[in-house]
mmCIF file of C-alpha atoms in Angstrom:
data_model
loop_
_atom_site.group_PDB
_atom_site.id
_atom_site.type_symbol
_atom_site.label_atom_id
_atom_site.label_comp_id
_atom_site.label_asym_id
_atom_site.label_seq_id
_atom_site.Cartn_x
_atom_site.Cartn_y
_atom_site.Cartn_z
ATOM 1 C CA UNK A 1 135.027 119.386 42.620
ATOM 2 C CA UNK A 2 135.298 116.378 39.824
ATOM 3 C CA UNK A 3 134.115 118.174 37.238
ATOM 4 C CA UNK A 4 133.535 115.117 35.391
ATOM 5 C CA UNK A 5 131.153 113.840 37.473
ATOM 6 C CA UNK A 6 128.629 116.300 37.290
ATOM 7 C CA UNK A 7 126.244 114.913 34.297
ATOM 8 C CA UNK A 8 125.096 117.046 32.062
ATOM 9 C CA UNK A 9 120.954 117.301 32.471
ATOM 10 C CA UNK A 10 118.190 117.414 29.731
ATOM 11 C CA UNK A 11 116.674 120.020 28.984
ATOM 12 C CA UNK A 12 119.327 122.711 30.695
ATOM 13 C CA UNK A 13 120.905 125.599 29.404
ATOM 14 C CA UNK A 14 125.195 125.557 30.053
ATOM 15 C CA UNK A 15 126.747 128.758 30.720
ATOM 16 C CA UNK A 16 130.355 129.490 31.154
ATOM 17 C CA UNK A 17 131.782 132.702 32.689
ATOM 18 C CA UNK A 18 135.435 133.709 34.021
ATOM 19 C CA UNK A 19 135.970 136.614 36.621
ATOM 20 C CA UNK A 20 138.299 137.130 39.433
ATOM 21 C CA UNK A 21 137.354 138.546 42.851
ATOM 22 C CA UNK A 22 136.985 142.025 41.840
ATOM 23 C CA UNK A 23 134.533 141.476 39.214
ATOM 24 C CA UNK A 24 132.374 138.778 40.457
ATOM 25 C CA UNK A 25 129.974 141.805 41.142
ATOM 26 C CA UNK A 26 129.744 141.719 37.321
ATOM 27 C CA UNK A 27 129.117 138.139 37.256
ATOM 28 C CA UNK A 28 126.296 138.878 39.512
ATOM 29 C CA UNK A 29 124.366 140.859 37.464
ATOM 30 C CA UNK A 30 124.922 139.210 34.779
ATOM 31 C CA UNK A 31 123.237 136.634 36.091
ATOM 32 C CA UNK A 32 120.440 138.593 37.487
ATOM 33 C CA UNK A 33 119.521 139.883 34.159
ATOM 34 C CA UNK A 34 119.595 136.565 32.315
ATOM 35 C CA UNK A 35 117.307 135.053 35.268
ATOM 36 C CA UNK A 36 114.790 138.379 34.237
ATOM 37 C CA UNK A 37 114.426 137.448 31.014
ATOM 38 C CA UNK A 38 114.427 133.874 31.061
ATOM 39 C CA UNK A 39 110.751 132.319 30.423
ATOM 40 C CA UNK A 40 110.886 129.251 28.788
ATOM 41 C CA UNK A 41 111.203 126.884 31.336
ATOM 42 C CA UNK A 42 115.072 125.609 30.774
ATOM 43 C CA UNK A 43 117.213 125.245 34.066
ATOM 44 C CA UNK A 44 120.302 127.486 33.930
ATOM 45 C CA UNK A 45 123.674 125.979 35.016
ATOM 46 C CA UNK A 46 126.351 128.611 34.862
ATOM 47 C CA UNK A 47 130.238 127.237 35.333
ATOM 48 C CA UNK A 48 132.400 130.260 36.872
ATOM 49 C CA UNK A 49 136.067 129.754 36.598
ATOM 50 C CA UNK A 50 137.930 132.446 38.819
ATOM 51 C CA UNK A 51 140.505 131.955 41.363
ATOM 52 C CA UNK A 52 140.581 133.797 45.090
ATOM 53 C CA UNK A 53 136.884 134.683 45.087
ATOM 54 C CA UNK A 54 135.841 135.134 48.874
ATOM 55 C CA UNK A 55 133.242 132.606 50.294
ATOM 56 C CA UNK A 56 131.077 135.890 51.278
ATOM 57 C CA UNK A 57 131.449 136.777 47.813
ATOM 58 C CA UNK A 58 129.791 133.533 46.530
ATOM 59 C CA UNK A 59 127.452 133.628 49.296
ATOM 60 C CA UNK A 60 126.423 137.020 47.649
ATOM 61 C CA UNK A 61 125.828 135.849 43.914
ATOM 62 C CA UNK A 62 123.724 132.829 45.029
ATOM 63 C CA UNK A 63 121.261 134.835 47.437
ATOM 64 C CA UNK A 64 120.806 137.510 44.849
ATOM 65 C CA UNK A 65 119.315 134.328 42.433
ATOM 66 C CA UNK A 66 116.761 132.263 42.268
ATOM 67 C CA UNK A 67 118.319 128.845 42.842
ATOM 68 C CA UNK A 68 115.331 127.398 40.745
ATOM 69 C CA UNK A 69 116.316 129.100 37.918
ATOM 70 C CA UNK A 70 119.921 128.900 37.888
ATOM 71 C CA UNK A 71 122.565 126.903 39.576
ATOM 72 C CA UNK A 72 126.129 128.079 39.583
ATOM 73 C CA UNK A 73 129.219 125.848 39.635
ATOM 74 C CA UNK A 74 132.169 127.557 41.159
ATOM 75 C CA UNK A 75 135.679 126.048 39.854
ATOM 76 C CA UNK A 76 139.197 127.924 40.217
ATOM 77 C CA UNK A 77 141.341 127.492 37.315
ATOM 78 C CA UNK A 78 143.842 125.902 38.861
ATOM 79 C CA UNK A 79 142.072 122.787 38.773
ATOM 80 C CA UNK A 80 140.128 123.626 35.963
ATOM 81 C CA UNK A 81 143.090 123.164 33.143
ATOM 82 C CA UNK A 82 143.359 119.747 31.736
ATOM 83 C CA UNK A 83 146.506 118.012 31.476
ATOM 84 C CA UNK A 84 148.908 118.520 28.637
ATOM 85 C CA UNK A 85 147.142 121.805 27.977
ATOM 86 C CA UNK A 86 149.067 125.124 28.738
ATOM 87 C CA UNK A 87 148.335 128.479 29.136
ATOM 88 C CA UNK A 88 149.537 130.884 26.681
ATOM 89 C CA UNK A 89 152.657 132.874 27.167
ATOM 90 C CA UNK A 90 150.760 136.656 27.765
ATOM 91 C CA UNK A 91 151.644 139.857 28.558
ATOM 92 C CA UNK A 92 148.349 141.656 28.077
ATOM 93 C CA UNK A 93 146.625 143.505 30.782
ATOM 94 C CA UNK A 94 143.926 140.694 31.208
ATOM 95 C CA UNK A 95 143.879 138.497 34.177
ATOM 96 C CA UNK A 96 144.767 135.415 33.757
ATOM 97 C CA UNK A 97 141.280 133.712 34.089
ATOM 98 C CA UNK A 98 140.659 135.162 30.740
ATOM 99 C CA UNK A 99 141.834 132.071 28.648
ATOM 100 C CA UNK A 100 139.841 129.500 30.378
ATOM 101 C CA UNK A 101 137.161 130.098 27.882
ATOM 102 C CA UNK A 102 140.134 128.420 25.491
ATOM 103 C CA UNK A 103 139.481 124.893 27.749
ATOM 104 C CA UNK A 104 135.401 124.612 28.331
ATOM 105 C CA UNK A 105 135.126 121.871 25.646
ATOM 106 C CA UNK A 106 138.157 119.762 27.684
ATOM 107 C CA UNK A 107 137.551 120.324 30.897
ATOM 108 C CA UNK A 108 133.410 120.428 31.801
ATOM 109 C CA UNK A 109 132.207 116.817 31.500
ATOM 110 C CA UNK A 110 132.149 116.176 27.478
ATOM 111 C CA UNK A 111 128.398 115.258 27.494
ATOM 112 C CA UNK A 112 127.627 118.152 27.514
ATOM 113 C CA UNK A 113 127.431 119.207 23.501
ATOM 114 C CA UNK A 114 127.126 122.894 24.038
ATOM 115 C CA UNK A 115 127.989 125.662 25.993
ATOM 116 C CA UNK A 116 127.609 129.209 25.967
ATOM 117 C CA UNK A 117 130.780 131.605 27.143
ATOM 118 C CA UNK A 118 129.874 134.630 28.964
ATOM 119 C CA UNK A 119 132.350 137.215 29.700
ATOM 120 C CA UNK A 120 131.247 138.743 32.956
ATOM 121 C CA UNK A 121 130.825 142.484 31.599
ATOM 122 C CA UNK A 122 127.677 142.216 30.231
ATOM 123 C CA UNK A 123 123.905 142.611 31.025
ATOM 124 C CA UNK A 124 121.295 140.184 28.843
ATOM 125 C CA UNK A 125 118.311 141.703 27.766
ATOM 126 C CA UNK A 126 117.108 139.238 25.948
ATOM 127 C CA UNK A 127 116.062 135.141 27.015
ATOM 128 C CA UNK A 128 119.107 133.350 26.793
ATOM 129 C CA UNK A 129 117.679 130.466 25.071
ATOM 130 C CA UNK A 130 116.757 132.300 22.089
ATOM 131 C CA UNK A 131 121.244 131.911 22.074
ATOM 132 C CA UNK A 132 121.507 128.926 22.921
ATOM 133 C CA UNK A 133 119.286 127.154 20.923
ATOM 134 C CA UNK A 134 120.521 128.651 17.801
ATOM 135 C CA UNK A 135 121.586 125.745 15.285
ATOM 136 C CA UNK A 136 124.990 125.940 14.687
ATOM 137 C CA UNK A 137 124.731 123.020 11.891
ATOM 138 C CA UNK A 138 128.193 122.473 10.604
ATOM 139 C CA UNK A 139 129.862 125.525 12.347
ATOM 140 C CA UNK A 140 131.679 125.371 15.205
ATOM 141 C CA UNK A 141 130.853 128.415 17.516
ATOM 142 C CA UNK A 142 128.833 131.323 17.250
ATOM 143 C CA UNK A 143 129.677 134.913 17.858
ATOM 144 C CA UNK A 144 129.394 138.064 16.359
ATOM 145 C CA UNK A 145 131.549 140.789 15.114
ATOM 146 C CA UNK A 146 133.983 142.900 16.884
ATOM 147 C CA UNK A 147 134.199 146.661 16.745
ATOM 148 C CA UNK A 148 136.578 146.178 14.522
ATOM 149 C CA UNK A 149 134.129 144.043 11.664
ATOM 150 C CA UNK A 150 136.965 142.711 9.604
ATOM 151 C CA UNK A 151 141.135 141.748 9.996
ATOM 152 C CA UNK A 152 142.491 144.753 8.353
ATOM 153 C CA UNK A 153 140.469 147.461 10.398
ATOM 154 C CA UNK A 154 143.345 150.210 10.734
ATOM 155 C CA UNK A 155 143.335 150.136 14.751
ATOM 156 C CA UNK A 156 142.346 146.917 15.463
ATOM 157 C CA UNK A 157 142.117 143.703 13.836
ATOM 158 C CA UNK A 158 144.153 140.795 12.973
ATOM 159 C CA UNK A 159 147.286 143.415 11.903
ATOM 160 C CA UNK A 160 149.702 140.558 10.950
ATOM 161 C CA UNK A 161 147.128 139.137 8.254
ATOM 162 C CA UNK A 162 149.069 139.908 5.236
ATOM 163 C CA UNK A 163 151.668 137.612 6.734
ATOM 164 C CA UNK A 164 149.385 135.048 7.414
ATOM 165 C CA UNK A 165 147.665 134.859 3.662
ATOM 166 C CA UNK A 166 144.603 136.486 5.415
ATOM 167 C CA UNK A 167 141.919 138.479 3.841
ATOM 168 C CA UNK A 168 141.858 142.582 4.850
ATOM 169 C CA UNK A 169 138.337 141.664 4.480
ATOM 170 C CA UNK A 170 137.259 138.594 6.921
ATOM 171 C CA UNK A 171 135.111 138.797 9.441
ATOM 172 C CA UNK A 172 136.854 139.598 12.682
ATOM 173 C CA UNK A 173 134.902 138.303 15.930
ATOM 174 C CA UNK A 174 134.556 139.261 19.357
ATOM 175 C CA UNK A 175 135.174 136.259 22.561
ATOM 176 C CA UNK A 176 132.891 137.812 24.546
ATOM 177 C CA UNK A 177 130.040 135.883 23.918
ATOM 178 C CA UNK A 178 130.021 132.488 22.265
ATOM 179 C CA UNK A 179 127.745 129.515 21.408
ATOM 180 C CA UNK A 180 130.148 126.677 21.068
ATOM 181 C CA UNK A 181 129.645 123.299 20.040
ATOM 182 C CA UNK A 182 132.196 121.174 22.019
ATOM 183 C CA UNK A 183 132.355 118.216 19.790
ATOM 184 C CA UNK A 184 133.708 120.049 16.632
ATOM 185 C CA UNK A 185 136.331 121.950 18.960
ATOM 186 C CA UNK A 186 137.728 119.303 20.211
ATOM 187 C CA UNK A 187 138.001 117.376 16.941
ATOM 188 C CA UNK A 188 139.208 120.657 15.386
ATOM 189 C CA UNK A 189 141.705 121.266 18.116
ATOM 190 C CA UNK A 190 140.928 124.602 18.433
ATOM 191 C CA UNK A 191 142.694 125.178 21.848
ATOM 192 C CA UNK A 192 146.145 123.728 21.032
ATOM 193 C CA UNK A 193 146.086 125.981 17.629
ATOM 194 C CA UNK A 194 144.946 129.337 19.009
ATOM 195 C CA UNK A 195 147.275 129.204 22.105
ATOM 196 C CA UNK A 196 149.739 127.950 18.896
ATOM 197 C CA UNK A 197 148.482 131.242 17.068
ATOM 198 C CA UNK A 198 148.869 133.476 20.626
ATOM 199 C CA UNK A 199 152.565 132.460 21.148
ATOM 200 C CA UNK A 200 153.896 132.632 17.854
ATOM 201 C CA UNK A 201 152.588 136.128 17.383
ATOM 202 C CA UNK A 202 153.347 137.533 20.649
ATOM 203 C CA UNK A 203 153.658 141.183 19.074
ATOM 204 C CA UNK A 204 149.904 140.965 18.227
ATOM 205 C CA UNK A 205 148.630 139.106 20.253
ATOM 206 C CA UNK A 206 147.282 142.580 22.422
ATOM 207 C CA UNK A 207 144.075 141.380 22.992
ATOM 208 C CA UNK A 208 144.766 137.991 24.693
ATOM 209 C CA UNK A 209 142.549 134.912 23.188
ATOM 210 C CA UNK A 210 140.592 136.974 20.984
ATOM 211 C CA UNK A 211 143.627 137.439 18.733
ATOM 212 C CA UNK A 212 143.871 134.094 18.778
ATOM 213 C CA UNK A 213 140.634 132.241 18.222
ATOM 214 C CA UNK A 214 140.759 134.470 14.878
ATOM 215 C CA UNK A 215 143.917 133.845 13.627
ATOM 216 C CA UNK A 216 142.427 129.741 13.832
ATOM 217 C CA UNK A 217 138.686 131.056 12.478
ATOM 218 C CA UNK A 218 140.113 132.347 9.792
ATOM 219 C CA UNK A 219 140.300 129.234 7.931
ATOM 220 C CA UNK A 220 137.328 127.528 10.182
ATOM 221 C CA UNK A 221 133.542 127.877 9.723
ATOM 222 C CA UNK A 222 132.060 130.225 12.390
ATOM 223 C CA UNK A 223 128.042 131.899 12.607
ATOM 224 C CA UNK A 224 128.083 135.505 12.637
ATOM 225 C CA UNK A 225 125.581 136.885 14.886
ATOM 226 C CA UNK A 226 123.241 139.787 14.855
ATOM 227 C CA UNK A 227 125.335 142.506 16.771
ATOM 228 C CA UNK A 228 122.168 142.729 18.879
ATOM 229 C CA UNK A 229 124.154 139.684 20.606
ATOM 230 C CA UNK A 230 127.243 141.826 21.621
ATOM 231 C CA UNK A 231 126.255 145.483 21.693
ATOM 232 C CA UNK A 232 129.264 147.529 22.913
ATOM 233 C CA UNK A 233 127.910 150.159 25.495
ATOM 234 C CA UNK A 234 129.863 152.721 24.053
ATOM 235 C CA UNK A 235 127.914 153.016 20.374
ATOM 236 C CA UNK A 236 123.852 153.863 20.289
ATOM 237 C CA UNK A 237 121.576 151.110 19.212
ATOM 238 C CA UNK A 238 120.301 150.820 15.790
ATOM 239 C CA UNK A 239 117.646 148.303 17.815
ATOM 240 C CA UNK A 240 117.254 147.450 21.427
ATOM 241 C CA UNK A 241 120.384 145.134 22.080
ATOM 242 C CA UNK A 242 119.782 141.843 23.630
ATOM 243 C CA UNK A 243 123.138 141.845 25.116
ATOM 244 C CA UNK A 244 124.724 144.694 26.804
ATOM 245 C CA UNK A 245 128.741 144.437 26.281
ATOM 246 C CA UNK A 246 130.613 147.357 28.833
ATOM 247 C CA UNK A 247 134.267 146.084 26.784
ATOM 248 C CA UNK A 248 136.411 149.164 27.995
ATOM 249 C CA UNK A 249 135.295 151.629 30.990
ATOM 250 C CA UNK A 250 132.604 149.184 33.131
ATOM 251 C CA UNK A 251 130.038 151.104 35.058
ATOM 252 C CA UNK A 252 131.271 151.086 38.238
ATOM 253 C CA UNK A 253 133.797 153.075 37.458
ATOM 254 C CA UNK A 254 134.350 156.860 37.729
ATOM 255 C CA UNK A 255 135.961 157.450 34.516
ATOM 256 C CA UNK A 256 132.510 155.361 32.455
ATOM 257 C CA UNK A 257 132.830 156.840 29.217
ATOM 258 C CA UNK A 258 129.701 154.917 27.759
ATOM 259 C CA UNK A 259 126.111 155.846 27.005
ATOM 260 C CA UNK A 260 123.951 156.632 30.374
ATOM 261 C CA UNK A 261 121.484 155.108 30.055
ATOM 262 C CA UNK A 262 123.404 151.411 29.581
ATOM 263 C CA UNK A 263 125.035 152.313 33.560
ATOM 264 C CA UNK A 264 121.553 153.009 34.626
ATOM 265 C CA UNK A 265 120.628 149.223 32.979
ATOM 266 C CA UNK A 266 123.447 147.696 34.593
ATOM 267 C CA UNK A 267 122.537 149.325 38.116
ATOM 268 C CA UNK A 268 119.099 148.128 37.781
ATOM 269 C CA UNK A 269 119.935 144.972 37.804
ATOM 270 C CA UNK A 270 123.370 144.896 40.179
ATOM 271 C CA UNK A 271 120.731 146.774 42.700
ATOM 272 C CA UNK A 272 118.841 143.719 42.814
ATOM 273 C CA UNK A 273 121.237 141.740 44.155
ATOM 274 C CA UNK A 274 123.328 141.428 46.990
ATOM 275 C CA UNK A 275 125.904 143.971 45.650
ATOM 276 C CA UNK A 276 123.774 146.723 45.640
ATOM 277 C CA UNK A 277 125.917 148.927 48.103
ATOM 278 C CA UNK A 278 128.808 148.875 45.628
ATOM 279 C CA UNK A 279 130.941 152.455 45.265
ATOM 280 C CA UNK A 280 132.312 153.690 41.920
ATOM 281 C CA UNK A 281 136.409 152.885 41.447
ATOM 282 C CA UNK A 282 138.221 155.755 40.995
ATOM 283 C CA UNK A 283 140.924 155.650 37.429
ATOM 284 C CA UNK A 284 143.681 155.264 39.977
ATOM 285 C CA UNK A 285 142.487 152.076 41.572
ATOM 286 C CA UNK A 286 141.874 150.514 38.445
ATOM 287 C CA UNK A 287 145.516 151.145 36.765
ATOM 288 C CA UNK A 288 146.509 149.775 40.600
ATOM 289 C CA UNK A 289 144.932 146.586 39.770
ATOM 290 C CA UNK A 290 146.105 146.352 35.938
ATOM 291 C CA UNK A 291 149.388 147.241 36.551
ATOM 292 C CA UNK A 292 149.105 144.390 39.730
ATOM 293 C CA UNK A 293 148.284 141.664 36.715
ATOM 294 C CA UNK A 294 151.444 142.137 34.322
ATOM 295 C CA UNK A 295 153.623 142.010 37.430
ATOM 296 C CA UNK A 296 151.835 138.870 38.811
ATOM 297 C CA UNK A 297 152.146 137.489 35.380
ATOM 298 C CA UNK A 298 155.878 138.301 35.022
ATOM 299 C CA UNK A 299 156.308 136.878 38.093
ATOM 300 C CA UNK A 300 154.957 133.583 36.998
ATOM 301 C CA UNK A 301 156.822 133.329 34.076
ATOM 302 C CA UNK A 302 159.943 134.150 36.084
ATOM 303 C CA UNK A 303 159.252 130.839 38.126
ATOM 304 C CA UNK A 304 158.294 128.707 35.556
ATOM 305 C CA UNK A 305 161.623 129.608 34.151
ATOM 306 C CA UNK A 306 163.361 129.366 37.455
ATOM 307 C CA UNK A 307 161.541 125.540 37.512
ATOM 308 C CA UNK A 308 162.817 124.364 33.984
#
C-alpha cells in the first residue's frame, strides 16, 4: 500500500495503533469500544502497523466493526519506516512494532496534521473526539502522566536525569496514548533525537520509546492530560476513566493482577466482536513469547552486524 496516496479526508478522526499477531485481539476491542462511544458524526480511520498478522485475523477485526464508522488501514512495518530513519538499538522485552509510533508524522501522508497513537491495551470509554479535538496550540503532542508523575520517581522515571541537567521534578509521560501534531514533530525532529536519546542511554532505556520521547520532552512543550485519558487498570478511579490502560498483566491472561471489574469492561467489549471465544494465557505462555522477542531481536542485530 502507498501510503502516500491515501489523502487525508475532512472531517475524519486519524488513529494510529501498533500490535503484532498475538494482540490484534486487543486492537479489536479497542476499536469496538471507541466505535460505542463515538456520536458525533466524525469518520474513524485507524492506521495499524504490525507485521505477520493472519488474513483471518484481519478478517476478524473488520466484521466485528461497523465499516461506517471506522475504516482500518493495515500496514506492516517493514514498509512502513521511511528512509534514512532507523530503528533504535533495543533490548527491552517489547516487540519490535512498538517504535513505529516514533515514525507516524514521516510515514502516513503529511496532510494529515494530526494523529492520535493508540497502544492496543486499552478500552475507550469515552468519544474519541473529545481527544482529538483538543487544541494543542503551540505544543507538540498531548499525553498524560505516567505512574511514575515525575523523572526522579525512585522506581521508575527518567533515572539518568541528574546527568542530563534534568529536573527530579518534571513531568514524566506515558506513550500510550498521544495527540500529536505532525507538523511541529517533524520540524522539531523529534524521531531522530529520541531514537538519539534511546541509544545513547542504552542502560535506561528499559522501557523502549517511552524513555525516550522524555528524555527529548524534557526541554520541549508537551499538554498534560487529565489521567482520566490513561487510567492504569491496576489503581481505582478517583472518576470514571475515559480510557482504560491494562500496562502490565492484560486481561486475558491468567495471572491479571488488576481491578475486576476493568477485565469484565474489557470482555464486554472483546465479546462483541469476532474474538469472543478467546481462552485466558497461562504465565508460562506469555514468558514463552517475551523471551521469543529478545532472541528474535538479538538475532537481528547479529545480522545487521554480520551485513556491515
Amino acid at each position: 500500500m502507498n501510503l502516500q496516496t491515501l489523502m487525508p479526508v475532512e472531517n475524519v478522526i486519524y488513529l494510529a495503533s501498533n500490535c503484532d499477531n498475538d494482540f490484534v485481539l486487543f486492537y479489536a476491542a479497542l476499536l469496538k469500544s471507541i466505535e460505542t462511544h463515538h456520536h458525533t458524526g466524525e469518520k474513524i480511520i485507524s492506521h495499524l502497523i504490525g507485521d505477520d498478522i493472519t488474513d483471518e485475523n484481519k478478517r476478524k477485526v473488520e466484521e466485528s466493526l461497523n465499516k461506517g464508522i471506522i475504516e482500518i488501514r493495515w500496514l506492516s512495518s517493514k514498509s512502513f519506516l521511511p528512509a534514512g530513519l532507523n530503528l533504535p538499538d533495543d533490548r527491552s522485552l517489547f516487540p519490535i512494532t512498538i517504535y513505529m509510533n516514533l515514525y507516524l508524522a514521516y510515514s502516513l501522508p503529511q496532510e494529515i496534521k494530526k494523529i492520535l497513537y493508540l497502544d492496543v491495551d486499552l478500552i475507550v470509554q469515552d468519544d474519541i473526539s473529545n481527544l482529538y479535538n483538543i487544541d494543542l496550540g503551540e505544543n507538540i503532542i498531548a499525553a498524560a502522566l505516567d505512574r511514575y508523575k515525575n523523572f526522579g520517581h525512585p522506581w521508575g522515571g527518567v533515572r539518568n536525569h541528574k546527568v542530563l541537567g534534568f529536573s527530579p521534578d518534571l513531568p514524566y509521560l506515558n506513550t500510550g496514548v498521544m495527540l500529536i501534531d505532525t507538523e511541529k514533530w517533524r520540524a522539531n525532529d523529534i524521531t531522530a533525537k529520541t531514537i538519539n536519546a534511546i541509544n545513547k542511554h542504552k542502560k535506561y532505556s528499559h522501557l523502549a520509546d517511552q524513555y525516550g520521547l522524555n528524555v527529548v520532552f524534557g526541554k520541549l512543550p508537551w499538554i498534560v492530560l487529565p489521567q482520566k485519558w490513561n487510567h492504569v487498570s491496576f489503581e481505582k478511579p478517583v472518576e470514571k476513566p475515559s480510557i482504560i490502560h491494562f500496562i502490565a498483566e492484560k486481561p486475558t491472561y491468567t495471572n491479571y493482577n488488576g481491578i475486576l471489574e476493568f477485565s469484565d469492561i474489557f470482555y464486554d467489549y472483546l465479546n462483541l466482536t469476532q474474538f469472543k471465544e478467546t481462552k485466558k494465557m497461562s504465565r508460562f505462555k506469555t514468558r514463552v513469547k517475551k523471551t521469543k522477542i529478545v532472541i528474535q531481536k538479538l538475532y537481528r542485530k547479529l545480522f545487521d552486524d554480520f551485513k556491515v
